[in-house]
Coordinates of N, CA and C and ligand atoms in Angstrom, one line a residue:
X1 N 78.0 82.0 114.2 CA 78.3 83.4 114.1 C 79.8 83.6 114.1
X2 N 80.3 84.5 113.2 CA 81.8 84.9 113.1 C 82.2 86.0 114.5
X3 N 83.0 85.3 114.9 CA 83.7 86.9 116.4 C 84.3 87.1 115.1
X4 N 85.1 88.7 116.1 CA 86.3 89.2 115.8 C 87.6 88.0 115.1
X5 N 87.8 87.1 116.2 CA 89.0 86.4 116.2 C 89.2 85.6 115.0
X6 N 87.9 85.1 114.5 CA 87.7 84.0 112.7 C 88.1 85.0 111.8
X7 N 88.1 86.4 111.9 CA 89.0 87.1 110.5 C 90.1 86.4 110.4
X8 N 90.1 86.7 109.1 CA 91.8 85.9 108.5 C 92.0 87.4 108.1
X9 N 93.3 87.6 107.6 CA 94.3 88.4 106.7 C 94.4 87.8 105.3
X10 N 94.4 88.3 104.5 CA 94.6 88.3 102.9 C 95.7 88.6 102.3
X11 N 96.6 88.0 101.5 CA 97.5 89.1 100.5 C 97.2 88.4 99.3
X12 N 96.5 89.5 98.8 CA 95.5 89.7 97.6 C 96.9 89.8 96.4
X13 N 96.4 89.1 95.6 CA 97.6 88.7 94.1 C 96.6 89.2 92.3
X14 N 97.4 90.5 92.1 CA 97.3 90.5 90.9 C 98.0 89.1 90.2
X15 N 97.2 88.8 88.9 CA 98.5 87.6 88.7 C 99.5 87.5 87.2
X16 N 98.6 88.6 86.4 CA 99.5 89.0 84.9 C 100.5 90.4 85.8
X17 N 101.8 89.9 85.6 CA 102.6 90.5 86.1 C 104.0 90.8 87.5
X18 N 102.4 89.8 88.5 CA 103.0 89.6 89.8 C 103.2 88.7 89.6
X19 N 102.1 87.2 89.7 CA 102.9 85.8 89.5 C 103.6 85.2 88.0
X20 N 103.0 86.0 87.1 CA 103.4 85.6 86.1 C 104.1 86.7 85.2
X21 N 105.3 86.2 84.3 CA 105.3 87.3 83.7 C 104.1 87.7 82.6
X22 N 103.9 89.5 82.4 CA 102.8 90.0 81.5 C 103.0 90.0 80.1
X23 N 102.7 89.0 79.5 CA 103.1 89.1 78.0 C 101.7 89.2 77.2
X24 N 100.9 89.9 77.7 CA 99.9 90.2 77.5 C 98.6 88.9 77.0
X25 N 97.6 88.7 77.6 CA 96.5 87.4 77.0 C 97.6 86.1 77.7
X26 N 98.2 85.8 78.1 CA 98.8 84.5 78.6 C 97.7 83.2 78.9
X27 N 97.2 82.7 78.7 CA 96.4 81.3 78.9 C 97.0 79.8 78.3
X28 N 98.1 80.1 78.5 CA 98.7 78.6 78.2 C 99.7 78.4 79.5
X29 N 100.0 77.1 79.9 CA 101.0 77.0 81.3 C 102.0 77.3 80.1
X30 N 102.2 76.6 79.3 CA 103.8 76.2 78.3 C 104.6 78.0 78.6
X31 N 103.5 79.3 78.7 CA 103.8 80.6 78.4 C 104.1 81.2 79.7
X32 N 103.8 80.4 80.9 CA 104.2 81.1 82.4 C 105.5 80.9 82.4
X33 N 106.0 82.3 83.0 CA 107.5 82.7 83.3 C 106.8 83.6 84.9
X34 N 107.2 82.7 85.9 CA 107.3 83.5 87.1 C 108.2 84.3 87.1
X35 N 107.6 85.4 88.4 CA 108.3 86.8 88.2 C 109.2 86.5 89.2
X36 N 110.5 86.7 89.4 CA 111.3 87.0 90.2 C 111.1 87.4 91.7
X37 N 111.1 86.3 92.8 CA 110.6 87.0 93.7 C 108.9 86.4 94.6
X38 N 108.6 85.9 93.2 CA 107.1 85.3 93.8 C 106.9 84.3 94.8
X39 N 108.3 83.6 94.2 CA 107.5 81.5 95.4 C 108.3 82.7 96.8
X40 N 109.3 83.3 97.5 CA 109.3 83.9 98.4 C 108.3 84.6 98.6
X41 N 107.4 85.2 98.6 CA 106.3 86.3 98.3 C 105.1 85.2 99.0
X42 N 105.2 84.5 98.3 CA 103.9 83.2 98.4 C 104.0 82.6 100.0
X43 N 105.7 82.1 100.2 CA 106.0 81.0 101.3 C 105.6 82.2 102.1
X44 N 106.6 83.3 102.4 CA 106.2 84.1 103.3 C 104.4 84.1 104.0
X45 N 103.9 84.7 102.8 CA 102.3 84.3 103.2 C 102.0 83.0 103.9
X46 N 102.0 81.8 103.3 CA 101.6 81.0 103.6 C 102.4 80.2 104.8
X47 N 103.2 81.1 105.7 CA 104.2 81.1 106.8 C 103.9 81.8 107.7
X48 N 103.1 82.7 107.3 CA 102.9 84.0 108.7 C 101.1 84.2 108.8
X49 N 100.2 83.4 108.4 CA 99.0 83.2 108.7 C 97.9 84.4 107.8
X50 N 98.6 84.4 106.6 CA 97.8 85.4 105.5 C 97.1 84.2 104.4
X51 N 96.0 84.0 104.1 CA 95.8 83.5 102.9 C 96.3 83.9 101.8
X52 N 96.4 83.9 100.7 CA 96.7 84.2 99.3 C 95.9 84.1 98.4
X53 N 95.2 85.1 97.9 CA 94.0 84.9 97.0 C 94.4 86.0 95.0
X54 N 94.3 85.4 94.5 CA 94.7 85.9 93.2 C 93.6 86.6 92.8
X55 N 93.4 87.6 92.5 CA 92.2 88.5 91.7 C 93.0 89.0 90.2
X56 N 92.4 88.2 89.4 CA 93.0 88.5 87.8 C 92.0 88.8 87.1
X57 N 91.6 89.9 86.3 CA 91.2 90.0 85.0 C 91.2 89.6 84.1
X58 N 90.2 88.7 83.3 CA 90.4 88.1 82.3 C 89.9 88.2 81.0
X59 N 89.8 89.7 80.4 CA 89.0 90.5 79.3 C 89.4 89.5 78.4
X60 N 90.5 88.4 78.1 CA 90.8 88.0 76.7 C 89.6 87.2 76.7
X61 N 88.8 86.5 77.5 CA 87.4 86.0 77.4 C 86.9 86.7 76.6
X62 N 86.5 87.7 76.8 CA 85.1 88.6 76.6 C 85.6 88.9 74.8
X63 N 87.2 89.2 74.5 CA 87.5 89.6 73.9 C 87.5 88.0 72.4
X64 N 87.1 87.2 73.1 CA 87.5 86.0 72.4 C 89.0 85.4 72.1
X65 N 89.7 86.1 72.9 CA 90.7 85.5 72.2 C 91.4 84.0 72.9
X66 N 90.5 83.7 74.2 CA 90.7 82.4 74.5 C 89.3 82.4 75.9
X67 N 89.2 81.1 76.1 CA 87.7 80.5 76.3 C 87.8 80.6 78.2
X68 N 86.9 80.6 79.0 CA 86.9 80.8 80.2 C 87.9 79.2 80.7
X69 N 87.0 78.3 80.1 CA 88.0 77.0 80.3 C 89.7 77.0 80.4
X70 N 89.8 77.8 79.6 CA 91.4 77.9 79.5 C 92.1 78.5 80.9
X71 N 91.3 79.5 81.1 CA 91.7 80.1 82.5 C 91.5 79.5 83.7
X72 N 90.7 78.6 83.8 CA 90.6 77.6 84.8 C 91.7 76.7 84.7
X73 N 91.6 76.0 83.4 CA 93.0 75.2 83.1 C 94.1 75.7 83.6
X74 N 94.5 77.0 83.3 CA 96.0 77.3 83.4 C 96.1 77.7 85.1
X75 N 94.8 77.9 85.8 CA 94.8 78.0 87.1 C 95.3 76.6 87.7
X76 N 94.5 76.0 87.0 CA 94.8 73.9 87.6 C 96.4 73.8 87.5
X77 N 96.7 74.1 86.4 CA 98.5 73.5 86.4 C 99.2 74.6 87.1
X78 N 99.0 75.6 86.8 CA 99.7 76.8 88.2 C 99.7 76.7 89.4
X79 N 98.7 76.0 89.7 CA 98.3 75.6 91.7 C 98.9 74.3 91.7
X80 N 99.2 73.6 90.6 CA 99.8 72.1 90.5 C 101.2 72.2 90.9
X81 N 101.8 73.3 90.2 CA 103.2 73.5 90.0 C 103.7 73.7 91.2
X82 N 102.6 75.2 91.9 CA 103.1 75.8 93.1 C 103.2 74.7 93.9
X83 N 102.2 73.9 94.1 CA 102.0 73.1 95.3 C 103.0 71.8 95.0
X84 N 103.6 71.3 94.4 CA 104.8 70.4 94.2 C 105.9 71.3 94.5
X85 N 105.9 72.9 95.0 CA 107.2 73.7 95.7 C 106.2 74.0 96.9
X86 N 105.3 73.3 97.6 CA 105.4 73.4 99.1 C 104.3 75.1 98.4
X87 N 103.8 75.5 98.1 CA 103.6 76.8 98.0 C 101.8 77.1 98.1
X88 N 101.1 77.1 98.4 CA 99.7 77.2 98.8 C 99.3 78.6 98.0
X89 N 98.2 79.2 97.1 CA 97.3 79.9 96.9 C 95.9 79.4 97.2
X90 N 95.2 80.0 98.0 CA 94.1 79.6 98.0 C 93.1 79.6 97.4
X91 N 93.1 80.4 96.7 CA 92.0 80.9 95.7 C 92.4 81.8 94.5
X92 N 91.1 81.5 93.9 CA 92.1 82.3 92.0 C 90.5 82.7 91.8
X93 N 90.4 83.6 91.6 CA 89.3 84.7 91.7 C 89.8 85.5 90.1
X94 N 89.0 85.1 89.3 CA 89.0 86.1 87.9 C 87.6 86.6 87.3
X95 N 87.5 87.8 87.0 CA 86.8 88.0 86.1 C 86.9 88.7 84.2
X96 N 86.0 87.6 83.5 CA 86.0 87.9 81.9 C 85.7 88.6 81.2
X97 N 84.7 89.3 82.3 CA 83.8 90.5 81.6 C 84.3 92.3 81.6
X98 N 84.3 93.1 81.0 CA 84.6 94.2 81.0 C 83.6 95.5 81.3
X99 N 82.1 95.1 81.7 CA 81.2 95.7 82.3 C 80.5 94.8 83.1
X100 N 81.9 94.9 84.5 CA 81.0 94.1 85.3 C 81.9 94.7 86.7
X101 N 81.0 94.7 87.8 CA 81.5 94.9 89.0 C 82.3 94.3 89.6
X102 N 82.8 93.1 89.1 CA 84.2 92.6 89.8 C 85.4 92.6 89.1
X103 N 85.3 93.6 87.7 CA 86.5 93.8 87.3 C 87.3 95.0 88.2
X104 N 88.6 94.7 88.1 CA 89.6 95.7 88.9 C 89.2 96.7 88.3
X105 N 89.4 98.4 88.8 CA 89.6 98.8 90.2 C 88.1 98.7 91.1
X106 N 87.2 97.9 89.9 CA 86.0 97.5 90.7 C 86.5 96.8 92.0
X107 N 85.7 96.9 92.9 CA 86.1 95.4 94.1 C 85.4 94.3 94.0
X108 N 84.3 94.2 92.9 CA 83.2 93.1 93.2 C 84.1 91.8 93.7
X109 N 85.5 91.1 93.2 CA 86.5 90.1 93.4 C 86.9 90.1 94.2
X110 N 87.2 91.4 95.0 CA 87.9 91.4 96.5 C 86.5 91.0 97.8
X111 N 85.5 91.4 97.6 CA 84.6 91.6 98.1 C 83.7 90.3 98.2
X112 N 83.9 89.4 97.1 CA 83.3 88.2 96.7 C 84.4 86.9 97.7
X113 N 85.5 87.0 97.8 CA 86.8 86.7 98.4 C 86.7 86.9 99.7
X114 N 86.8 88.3 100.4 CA 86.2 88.7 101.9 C 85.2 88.0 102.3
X115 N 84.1 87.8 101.7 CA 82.9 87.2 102.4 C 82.9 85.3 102.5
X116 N 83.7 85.4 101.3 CA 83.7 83.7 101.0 C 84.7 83.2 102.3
X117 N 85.9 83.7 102.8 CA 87.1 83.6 103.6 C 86.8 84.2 105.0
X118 N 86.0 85.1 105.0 CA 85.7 85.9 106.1 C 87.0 86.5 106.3
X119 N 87.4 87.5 105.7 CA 88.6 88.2 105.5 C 88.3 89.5 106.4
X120 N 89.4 90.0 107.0 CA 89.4 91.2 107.3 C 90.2 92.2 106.3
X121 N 89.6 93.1 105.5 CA 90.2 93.8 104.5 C 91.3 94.7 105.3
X122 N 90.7 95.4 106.4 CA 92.0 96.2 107.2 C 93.6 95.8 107.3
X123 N 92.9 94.5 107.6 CA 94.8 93.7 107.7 C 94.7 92.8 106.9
X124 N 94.4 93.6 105.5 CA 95.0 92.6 104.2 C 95.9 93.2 103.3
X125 N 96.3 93.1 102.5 CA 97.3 93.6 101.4 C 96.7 92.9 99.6
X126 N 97.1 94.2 99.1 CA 96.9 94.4 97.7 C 98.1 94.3 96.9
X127 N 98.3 93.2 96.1 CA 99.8 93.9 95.1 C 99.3 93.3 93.8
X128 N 99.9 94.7 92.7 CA 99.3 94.3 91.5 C 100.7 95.6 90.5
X129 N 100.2 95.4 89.8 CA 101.2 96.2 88.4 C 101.0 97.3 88.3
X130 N 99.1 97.9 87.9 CA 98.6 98.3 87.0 C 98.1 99.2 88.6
X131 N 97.8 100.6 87.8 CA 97.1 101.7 88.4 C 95.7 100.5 88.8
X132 N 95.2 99.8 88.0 CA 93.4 99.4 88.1 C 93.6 98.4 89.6
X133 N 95.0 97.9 90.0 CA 95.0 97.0 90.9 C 94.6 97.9 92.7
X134 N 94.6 99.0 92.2 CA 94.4 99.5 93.5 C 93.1 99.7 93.2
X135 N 92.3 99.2 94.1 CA 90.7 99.1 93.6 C 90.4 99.6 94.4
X136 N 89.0 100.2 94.1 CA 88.0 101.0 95.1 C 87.6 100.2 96.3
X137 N 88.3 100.5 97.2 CA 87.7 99.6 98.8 C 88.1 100.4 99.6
X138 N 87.6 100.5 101.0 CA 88.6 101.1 102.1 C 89.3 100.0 102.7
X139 N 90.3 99.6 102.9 CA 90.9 98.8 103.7 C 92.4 98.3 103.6
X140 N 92.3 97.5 102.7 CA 93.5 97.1 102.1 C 94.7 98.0 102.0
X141 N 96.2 97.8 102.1 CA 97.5 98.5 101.5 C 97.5 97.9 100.5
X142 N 97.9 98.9 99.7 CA 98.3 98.6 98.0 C 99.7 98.7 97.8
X143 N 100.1 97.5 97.5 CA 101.7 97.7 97.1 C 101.8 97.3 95.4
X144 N 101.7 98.2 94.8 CA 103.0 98.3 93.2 C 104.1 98.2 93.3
X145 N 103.7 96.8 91.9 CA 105.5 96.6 91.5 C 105.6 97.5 90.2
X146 N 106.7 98.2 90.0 CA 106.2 99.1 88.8 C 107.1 97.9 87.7
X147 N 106.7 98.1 86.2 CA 106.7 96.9 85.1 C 106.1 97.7 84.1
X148 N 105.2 96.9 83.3 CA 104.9 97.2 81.9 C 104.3 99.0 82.1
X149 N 103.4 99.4 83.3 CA 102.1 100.1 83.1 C 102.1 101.5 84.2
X150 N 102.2 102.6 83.6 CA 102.4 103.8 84.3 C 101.8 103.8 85.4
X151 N 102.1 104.8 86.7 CA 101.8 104.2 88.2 C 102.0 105.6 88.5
X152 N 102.4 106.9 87.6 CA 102.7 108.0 87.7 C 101.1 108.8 88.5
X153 N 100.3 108.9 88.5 CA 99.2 109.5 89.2 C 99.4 109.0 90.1
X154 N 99.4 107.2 90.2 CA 99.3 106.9 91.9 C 100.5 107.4 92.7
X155 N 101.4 107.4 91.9 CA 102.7 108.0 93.0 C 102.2 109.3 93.4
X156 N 101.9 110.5 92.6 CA 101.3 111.4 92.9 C 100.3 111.4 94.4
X157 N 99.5 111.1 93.9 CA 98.2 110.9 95.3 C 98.5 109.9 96.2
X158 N 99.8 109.6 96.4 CA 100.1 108.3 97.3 C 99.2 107.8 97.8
X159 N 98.3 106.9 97.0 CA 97.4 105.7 97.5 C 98.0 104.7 98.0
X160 N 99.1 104.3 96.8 CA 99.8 103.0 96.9 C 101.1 103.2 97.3
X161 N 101.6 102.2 97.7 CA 103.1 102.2 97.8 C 103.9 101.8 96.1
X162 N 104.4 102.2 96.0 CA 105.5 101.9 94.4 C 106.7 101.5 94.7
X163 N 107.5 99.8 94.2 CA 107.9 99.0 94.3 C 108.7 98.6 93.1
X164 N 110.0 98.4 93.1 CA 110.5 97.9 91.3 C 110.8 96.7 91.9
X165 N 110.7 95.8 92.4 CA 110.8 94.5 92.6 C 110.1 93.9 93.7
X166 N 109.8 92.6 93.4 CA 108.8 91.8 94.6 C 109.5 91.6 96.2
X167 N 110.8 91.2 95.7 CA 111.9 91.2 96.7 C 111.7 92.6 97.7
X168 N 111.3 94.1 97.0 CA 111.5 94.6 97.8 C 110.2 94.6 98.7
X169 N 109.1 94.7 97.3 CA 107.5 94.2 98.7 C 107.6 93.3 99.6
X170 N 108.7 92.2 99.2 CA 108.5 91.0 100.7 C 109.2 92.3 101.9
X171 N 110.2 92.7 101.4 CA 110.5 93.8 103.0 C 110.0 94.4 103.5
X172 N 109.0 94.9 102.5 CA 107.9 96.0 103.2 C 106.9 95.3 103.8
X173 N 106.2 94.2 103.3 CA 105.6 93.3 104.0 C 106.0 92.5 105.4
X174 N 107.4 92.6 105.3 CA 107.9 91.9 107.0 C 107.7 93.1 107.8
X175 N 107.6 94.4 107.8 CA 107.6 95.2 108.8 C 106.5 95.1 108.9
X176 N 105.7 94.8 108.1 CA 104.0 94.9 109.2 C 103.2 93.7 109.5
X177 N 103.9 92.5 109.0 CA 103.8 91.0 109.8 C 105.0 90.7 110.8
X178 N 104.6 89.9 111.6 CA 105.7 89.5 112.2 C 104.8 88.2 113.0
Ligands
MG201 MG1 98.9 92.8 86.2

């Protein structure tokens, strides 16, 4: 049986955008351009007792314009790369489908992650680009990096916090780890 004390902490990773740059459909390593900001973003986590779990959308499946294989692949050499810089993700959680409960702002991905990790969603964190990254859950902080995709309603209804660089989410992230 799980106590209290087996929760872990999460910081949950959009990854078109956050880890990588969004040049929209990306499935090739040759096309990753990390964002400014990220391997500190990552070490941090994987320094202060947060796992790191990637929840990405991956409609170019559904859409055919490249094969589920690919996204595993480009997951293999991305976890290759990080982990020859000392840099740990633990999980890469995507879904291909676009009528399905674990697409973002769905939670089915966050929720499939929680249970697999035994996560505590209260003391986990969200960071993503896109309005869809703040997903329907109660628990989680949502931090936005603002980039390609309007963030203008969430600023409004302050769900999320809104961020123009990762650098600045790692500061906001040290004041509530320590
Ligand atoms: Mg994104």
């Amino acid at each position: 049986m799980n106590d209290q004390e087996n929760y872990k902490k999460a910081l949950f990773l959009d990854r078109d955008g956050i880890l990588n740059i969004d040049k929209a459909y990306v499935y090739r390593f040759e096309d990753i351009q990390w964002v400014d900001g990220i391997f500190e973003l990552i070490h941090f986590a994987n320094t202060h007792g947060l796992l790191v779990i990637v929840l990405t959308n991956q409609s170019g499946v559904a859409q055919g314009k490249y094969q589920e294989a690919d996204v595993i692949a480009l997951h293999n050499e991305m976890k290759k790369f990080l982990e020859a810089r000392n840099l740990r993700v633990d999980d890469w959680v995507y879904c291909t489908e676009y009528d399905s409960d674990r697409r973002k702002p769905r939670p089915g991905m966050m929720i499939e992650a929680r249970d697999k990790h035994n996560i505590d969603l209260s003391q986990s964190y969200m960071i993503g680009d896109k309005a869809s990254d703040l997903l329907d859950i109660v628990g989680p902080k949502t931090f936005l990096l603002r980039g390609n995709y309007p963030l203008d309603e969430i600023e409004k209804n302050k769900k999320a916090e809104i961020f123009s660089s990762l650098k600045d989410i790692l500061e906001r992230l040290k004041k509530e780890i320590n």
